[in-house]
Coordinates of C-alpha atoms and ligand atoms in Angstrom, one line a residue:
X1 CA 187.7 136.4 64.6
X2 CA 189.7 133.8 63.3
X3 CA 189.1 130.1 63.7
X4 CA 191.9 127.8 65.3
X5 CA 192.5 124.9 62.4
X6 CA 189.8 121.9 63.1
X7 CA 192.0 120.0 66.1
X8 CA 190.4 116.9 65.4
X9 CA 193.0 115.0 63.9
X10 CA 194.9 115.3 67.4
X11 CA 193.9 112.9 70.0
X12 CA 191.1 113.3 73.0
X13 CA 194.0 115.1 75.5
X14 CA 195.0 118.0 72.4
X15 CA 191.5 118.3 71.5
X16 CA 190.5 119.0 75.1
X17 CA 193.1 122.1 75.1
X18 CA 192.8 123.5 71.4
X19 CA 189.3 122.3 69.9
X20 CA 187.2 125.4 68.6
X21 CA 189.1 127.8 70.0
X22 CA 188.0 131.4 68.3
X23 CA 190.4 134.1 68.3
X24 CA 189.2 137.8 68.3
X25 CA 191.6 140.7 66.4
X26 CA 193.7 141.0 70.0
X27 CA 195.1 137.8 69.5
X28 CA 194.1 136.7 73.4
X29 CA 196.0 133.2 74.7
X30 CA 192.9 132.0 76.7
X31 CA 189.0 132.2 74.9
X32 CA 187.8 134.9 75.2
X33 CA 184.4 135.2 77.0
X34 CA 181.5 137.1 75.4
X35 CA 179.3 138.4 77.9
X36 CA 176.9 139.8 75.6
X37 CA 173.4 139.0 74.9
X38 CA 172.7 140.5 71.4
X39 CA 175.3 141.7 68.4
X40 CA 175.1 145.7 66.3
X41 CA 175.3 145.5 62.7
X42 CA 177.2 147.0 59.8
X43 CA 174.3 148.5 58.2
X44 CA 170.5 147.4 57.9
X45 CA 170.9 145.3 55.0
X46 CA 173.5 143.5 56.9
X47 CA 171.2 142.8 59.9
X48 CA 168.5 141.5 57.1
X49 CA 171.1 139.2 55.5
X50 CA 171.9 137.6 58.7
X51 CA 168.6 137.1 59.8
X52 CA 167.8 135.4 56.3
X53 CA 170.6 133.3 57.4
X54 CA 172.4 134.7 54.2
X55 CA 175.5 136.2 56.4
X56 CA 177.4 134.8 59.0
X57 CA 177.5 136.6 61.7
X58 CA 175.8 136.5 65.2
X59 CA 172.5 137.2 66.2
X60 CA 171.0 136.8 69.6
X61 CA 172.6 134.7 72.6
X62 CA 169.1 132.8 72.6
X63 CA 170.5 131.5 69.4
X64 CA 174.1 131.1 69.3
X65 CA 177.4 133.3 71.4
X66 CA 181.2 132.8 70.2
X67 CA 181.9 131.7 73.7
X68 CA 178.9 129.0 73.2
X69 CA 180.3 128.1 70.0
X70 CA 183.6 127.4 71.3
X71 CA 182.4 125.0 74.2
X72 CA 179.6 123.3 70.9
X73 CA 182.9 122.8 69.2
X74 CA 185.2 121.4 71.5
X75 CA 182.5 118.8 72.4
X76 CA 181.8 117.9 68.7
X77 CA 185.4 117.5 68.3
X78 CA 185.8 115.4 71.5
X79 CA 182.8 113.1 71.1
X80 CA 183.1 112.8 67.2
X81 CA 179.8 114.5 66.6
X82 CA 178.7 116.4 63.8
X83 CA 176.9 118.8 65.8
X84 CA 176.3 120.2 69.1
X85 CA 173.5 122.8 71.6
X86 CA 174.7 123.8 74.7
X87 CA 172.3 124.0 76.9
X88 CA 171.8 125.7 80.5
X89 CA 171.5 122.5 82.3
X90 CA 171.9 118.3 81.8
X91 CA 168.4 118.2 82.6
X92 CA 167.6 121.2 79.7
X93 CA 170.0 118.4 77.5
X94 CA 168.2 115.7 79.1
X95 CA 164.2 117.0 78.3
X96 CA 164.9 119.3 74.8
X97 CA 166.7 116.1 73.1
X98 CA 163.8 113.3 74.3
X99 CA 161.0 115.6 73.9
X100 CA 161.8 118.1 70.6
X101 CA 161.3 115.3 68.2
X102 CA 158.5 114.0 69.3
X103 CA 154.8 114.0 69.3
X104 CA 151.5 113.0 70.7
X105 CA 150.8 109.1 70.1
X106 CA 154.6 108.6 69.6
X107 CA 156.1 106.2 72.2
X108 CA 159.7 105.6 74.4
X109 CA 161.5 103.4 75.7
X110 CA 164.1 104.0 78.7
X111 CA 165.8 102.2 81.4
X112 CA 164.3 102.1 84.7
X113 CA 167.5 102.5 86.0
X114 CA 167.8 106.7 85.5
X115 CA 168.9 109.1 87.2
X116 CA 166.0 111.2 89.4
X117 CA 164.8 113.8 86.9
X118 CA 165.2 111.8 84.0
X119 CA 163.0 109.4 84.6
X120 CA 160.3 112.0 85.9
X121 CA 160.5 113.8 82.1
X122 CA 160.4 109.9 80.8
X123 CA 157.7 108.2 83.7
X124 CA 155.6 111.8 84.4
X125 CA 156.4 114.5 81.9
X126 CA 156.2 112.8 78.3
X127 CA 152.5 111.0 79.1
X128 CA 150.7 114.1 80.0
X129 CA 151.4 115.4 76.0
X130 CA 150.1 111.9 75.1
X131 CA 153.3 110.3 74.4
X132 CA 153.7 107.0 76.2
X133 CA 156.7 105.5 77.9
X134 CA 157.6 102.1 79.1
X135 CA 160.5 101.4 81.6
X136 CA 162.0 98.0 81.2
X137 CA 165.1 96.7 83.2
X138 CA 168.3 97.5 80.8
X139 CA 170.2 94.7 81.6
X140 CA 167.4 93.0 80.3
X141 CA 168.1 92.9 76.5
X142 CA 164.7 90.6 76.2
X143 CA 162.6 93.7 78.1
X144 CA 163.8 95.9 75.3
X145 CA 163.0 93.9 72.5
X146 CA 159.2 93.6 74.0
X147 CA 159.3 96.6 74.5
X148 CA 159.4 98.1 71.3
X149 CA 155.8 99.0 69.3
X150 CA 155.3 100.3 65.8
X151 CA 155.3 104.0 67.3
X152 CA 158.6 103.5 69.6
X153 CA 160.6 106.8 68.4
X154 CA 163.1 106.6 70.9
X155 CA 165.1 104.9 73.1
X156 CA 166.7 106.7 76.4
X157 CA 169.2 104.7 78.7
X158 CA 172.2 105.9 81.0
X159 CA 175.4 104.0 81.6
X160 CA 177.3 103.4 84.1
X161 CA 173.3 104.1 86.3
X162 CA 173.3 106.0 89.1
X163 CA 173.5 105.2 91.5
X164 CA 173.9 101.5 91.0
X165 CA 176.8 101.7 89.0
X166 CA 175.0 98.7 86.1
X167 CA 177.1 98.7 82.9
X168 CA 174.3 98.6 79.6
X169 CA 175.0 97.4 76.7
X170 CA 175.2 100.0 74.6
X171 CA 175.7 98.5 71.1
X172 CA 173.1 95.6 71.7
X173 CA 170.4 98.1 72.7
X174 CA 171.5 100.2 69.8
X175 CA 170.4 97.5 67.8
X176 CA 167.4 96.7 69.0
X177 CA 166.7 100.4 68.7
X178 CA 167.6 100.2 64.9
X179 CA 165.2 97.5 64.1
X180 CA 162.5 99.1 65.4
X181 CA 163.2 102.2 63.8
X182 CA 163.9 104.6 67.0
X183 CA 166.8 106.8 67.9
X184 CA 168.4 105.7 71.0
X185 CA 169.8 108.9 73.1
X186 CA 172.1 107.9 75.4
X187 CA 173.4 109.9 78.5
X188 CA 176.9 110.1 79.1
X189 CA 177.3 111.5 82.2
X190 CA 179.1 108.7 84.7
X191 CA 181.3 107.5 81.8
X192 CA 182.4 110.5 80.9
X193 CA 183.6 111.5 77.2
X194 CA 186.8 110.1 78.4
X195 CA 185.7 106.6 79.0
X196 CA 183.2 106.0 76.7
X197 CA 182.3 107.2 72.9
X198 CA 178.3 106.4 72.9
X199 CA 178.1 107.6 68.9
X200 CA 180.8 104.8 68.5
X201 CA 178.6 101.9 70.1
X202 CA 175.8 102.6 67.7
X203 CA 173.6 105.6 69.9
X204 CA 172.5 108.4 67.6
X205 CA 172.3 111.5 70.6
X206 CA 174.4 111.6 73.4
X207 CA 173.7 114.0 76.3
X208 CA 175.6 115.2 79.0
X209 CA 175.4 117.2 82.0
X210 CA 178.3 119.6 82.2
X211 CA 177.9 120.5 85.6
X212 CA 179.5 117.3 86.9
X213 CA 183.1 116.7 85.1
X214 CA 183.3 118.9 82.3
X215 CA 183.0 121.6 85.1
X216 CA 184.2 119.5 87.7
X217 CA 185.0 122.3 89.8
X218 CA 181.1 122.7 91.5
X219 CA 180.9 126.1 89.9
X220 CA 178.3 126.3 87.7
X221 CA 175.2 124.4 85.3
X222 CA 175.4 123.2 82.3
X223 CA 174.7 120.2 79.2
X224 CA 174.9 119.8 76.1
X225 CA 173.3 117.5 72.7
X226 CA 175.4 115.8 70.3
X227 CA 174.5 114.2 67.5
X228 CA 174.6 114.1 63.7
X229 CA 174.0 117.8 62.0
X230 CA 170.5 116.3 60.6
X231 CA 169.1 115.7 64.0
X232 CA 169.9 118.6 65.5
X233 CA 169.1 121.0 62.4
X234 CA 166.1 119.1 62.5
X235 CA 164.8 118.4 66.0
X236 CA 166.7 120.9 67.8
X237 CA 168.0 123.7 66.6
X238 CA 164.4 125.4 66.1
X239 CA 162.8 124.1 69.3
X240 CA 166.1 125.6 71.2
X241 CA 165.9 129.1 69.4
X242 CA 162.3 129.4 69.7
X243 CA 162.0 127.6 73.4
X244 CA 165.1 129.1 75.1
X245 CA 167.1 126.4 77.3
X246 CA 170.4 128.0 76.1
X247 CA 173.7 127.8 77.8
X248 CA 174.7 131.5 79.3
X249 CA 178.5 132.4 77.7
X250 CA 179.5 133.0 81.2
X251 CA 178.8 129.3 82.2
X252 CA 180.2 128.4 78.3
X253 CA 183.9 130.3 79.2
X254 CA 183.6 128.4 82.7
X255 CA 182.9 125.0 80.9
X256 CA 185.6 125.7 78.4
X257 CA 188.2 125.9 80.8
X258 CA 187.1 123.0 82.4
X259 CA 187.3 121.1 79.1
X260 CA 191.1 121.9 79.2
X261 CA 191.7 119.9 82.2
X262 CA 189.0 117.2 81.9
X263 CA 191.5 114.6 81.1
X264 CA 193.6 114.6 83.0
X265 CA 191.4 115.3 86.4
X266 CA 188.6 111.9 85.4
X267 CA 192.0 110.0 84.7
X268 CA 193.4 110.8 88.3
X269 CA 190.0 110.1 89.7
X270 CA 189.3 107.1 88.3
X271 CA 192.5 105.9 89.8
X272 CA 191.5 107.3 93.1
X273 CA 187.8 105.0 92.6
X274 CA 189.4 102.1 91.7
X275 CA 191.6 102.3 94.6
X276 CA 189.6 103.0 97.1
X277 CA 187.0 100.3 95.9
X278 CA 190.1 97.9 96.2
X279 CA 190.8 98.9 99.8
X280 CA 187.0 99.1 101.1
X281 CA 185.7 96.2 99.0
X282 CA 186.4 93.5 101.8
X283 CA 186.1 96.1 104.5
X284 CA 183.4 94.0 107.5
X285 CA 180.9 97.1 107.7
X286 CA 180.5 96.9 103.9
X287 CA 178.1 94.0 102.6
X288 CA 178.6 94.9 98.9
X289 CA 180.3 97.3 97.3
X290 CA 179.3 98.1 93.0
X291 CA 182.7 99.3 90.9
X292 CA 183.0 98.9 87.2
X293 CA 186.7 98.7 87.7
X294 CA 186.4 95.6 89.3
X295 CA 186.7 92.1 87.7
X296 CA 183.9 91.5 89.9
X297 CA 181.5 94.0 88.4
X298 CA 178.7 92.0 87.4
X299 CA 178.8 93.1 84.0
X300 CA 182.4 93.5 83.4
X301 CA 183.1 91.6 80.3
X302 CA 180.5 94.6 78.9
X303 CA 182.9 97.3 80.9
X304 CA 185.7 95.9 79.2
X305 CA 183.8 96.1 75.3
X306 CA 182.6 99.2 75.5
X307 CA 185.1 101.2 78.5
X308 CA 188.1 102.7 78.5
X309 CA 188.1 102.0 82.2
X310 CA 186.0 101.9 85.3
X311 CA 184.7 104.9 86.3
X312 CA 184.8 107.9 89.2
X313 CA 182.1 106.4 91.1
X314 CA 181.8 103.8 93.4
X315 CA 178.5 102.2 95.2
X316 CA 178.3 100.4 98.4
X317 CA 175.9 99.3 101.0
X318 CA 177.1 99.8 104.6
X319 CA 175.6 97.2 106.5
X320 CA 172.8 98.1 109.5
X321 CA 170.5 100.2 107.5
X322 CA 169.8 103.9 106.8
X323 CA 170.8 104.4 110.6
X324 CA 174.3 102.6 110.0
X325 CA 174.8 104.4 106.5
X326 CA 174.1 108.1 107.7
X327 CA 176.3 107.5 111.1
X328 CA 179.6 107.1 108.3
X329 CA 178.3 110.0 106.1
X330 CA 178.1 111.5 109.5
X331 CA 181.7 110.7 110.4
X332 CA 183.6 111.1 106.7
X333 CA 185.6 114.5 107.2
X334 CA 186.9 114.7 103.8
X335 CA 184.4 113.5 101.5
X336 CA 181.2 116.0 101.7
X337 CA 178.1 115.3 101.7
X338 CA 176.5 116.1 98.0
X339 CA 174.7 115.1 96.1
X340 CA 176.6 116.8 93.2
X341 CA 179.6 114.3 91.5
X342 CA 182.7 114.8 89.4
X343 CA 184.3 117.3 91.8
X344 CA 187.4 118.3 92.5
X345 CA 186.2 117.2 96.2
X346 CA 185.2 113.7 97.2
X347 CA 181.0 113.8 97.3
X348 CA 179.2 111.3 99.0
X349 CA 175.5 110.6 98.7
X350 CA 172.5 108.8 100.4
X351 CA 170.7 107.8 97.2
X352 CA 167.1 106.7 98.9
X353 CA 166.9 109.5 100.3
X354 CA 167.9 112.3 98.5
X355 CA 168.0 111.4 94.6
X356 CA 165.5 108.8 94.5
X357 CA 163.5 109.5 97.5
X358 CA 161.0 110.3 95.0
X359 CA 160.4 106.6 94.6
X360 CA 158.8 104.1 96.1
X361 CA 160.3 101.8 98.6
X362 CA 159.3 99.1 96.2
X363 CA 160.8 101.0 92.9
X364 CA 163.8 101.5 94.8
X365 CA 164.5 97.2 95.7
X366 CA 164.2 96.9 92.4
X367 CA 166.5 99.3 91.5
X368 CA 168.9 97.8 94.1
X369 CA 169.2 101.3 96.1
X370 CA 168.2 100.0 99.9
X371 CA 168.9 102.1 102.8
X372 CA 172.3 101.5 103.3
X373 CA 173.4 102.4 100.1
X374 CA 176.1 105.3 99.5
X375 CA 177.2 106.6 96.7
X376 CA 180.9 107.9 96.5
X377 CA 182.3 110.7 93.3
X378 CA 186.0 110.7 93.8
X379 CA 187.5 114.0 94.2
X380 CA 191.3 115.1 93.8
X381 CA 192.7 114.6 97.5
X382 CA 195.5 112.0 98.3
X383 CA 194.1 108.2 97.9
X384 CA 195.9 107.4 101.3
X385 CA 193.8 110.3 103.4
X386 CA 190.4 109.2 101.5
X387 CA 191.3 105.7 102.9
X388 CA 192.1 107.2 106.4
X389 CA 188.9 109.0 106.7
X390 CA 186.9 106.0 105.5
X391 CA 188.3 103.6 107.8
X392 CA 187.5 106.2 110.5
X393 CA 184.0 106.6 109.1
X394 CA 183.0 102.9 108.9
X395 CA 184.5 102.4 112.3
X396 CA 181.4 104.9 113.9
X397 CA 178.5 103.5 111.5
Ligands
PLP1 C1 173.2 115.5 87.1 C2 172.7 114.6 86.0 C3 171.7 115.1 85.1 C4 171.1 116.5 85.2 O1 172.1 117.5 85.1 P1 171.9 119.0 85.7 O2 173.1 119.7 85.1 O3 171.9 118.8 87.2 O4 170.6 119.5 85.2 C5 171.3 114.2 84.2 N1 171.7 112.9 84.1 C6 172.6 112.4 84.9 C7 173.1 111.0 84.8 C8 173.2 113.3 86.0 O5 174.1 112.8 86.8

């Protein structure tokens, strides 16, 4: 196999295409994808070395696949991380990289604000092994800094949230993080590696789940930890090998190939979102409508720090209630109903009750999610027929 030249000296777009790209003795254009789960050896003494970690090679796809490796490398090189796991899910990203370095009588701090699962491993999951959580509002730079005890280990947010679309301050909580000596991990997914570098701002992990852009296509699972190559050859590396949440190299070719064309798709998106928030933001069925794009954001000086732009997703609340709100998903005829996002189709989604209906009515006020909220993930299709079909849609709810 020989290694394409490291790639990241090129900017994000090159990098997208070219990053980590192995080629085998046939010289193949596109990676090659190795659908194998184990390796042979040379000889015995061979198989010993590489075991002993003395020889390069490949063991097990528990451990590590070429395919895998390309997709670890290609995100390194596109986030600016020294190091990378693939995993079989965002949520397997999500629950290896808050709960591998920690143990009992260690304690976290997170957002409120977090998307479904997320906030289960943070609120439910992490307490029952004796390590304690609190969940503060994280627009609330104050809540953080009260937050933080003498065992706080890490800190957990996501921004933009979902479904509310708030914009955190990434390098603030960083900070705060810091002085208390935790890690903050910060997941990536609605920005996108596109739109914003969380390693840059200060974060130490960033997570993502691939399944929504870097797939982008609805076709298959995946996430993936970055971070510096102590914390994952410390934390992560072991846990993953010995645990098994790995990324399968069929999912790693797809995720590849979705890499290639990530750019390009969130930039036509995001141009689709902020268009469409333009044209429904003074619409009469609509009582508030949440886009970072906007100048009305209500944190868009933060947007505009720590942002390359907006974002694929837009929030509103349809005015009438739950009744009102599923009468336009109801009607829409282009955008689906989903609740995946960062498709090539327009997804729309009833938050309160389908991601968060796990919450309580009260939990959900807070978070701002009431029963007419919708959430929107801008597809590919023409802006001027996404407009069509909502005007139709809001027309019936
Ligand atoms: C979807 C999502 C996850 C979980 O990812 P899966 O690939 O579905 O396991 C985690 N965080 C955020 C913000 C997400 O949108």
């Amino acid at each position: 196999m020989s290694e394409v030249k490291s790639a990241a000296r090129y900017r994000p777009e090159t990098r997208l295409v070219h990053s980590g790209t192995l080629r085998s003795q046939f010289g193949e254009t596109s990676e090659a994808l190795f659908l194998t789960q184990g390796f042979v050896y040379d000889s015995a003494e061979q198989c010993e070395a590489r075991f002993k970690g003395e020889d390069p090679g490949y063991l097990y796809s528990r451990f590590s696949n070429p395919t895998v490796a390309m997709f670890e490398r290609r995100m390194i090189e596109l986030e600016g991380a020294q190091a990378a796991r693939a995993t079989a899910t965002g949520m397997a990203a999500v629950t290896t990289a808050v709960l591998a370095p920690l143990k009992t009588g260690d304690h976290v701090v997170a957002s409120k604000a977090l998307f479904g699962s997320c906030r289960y491993v943070v609120e439910d999951l992490l307490p029952r092994y004796g390590i304690q959580s609190t969940l503060v509002d994280g627009l609330d730079l104050d809540q953080w800094k009260r937050a933080m005890q003498p065992n706080t280990k890490t800190c957990f947010l996501e921004s933009p949230t979902n479904p509310t679309l708030d914009v955190l301050d990434i390098s603030a909580i960083a900070e705060i993080a810091h002085k208390g000596g935790a890690r903050l991990i910060v997941d990536n997914v609605f920005a996108t590696p596109i739109w914003q570098s969380p390693l840059s701002l200060g974060a130490d992990v960033v997570v993502y789940s691939a399944t929504k852009h870097i797939d982008g296509q609805g076709r298959c699972l995946g996430g993936v930890i970055l971070s510096s190559e102590a914390f994952i050859a410390e934390h992560i590396h072991n846990f993953m090998r010995q645990t098994g949440p790995s990324m399968s190299p069929f999912n790693a070719w797809v995720l590849l190939k979705g890499l290639e064309t990530l750019g390009v798709r969130v930039r036509a998106q995001t141009e689709t979102a902020a268009k469409l928030a333009d044209a429904l933001a003074k619409h009469p069925k609509i009582s508030r409508l949440v886009y970072p794009g906007r100048a009305d954001h209500p944190q868009a000086a933060v947007v505009k720090r720590q942002m390359g732009a907006g974002s694929t997703l837009i929030g509103f609340e349809v005015k009438g209630g739950k009744a009102a709100a599923f009468r336009c998903l109801n009607a829409l005829r282009l955008s689906r109903i989903s609740n995946n996002l960062g498709d090539a189709k327009s997804l729309v989604t009833h938050p309160a009750t389908t991601t968060h209906q796990r919450l309580t009515p009260e939990a959900r006020a807070e978070l701002g999610i009431s029963e007419g909220f919708i959430r929107y993930s801008a597809g590919l299709e023409h802006i001027d027929d996404l407009i069509e079909d909502f005007e139709q849609a809001l027309e019936k709810a």
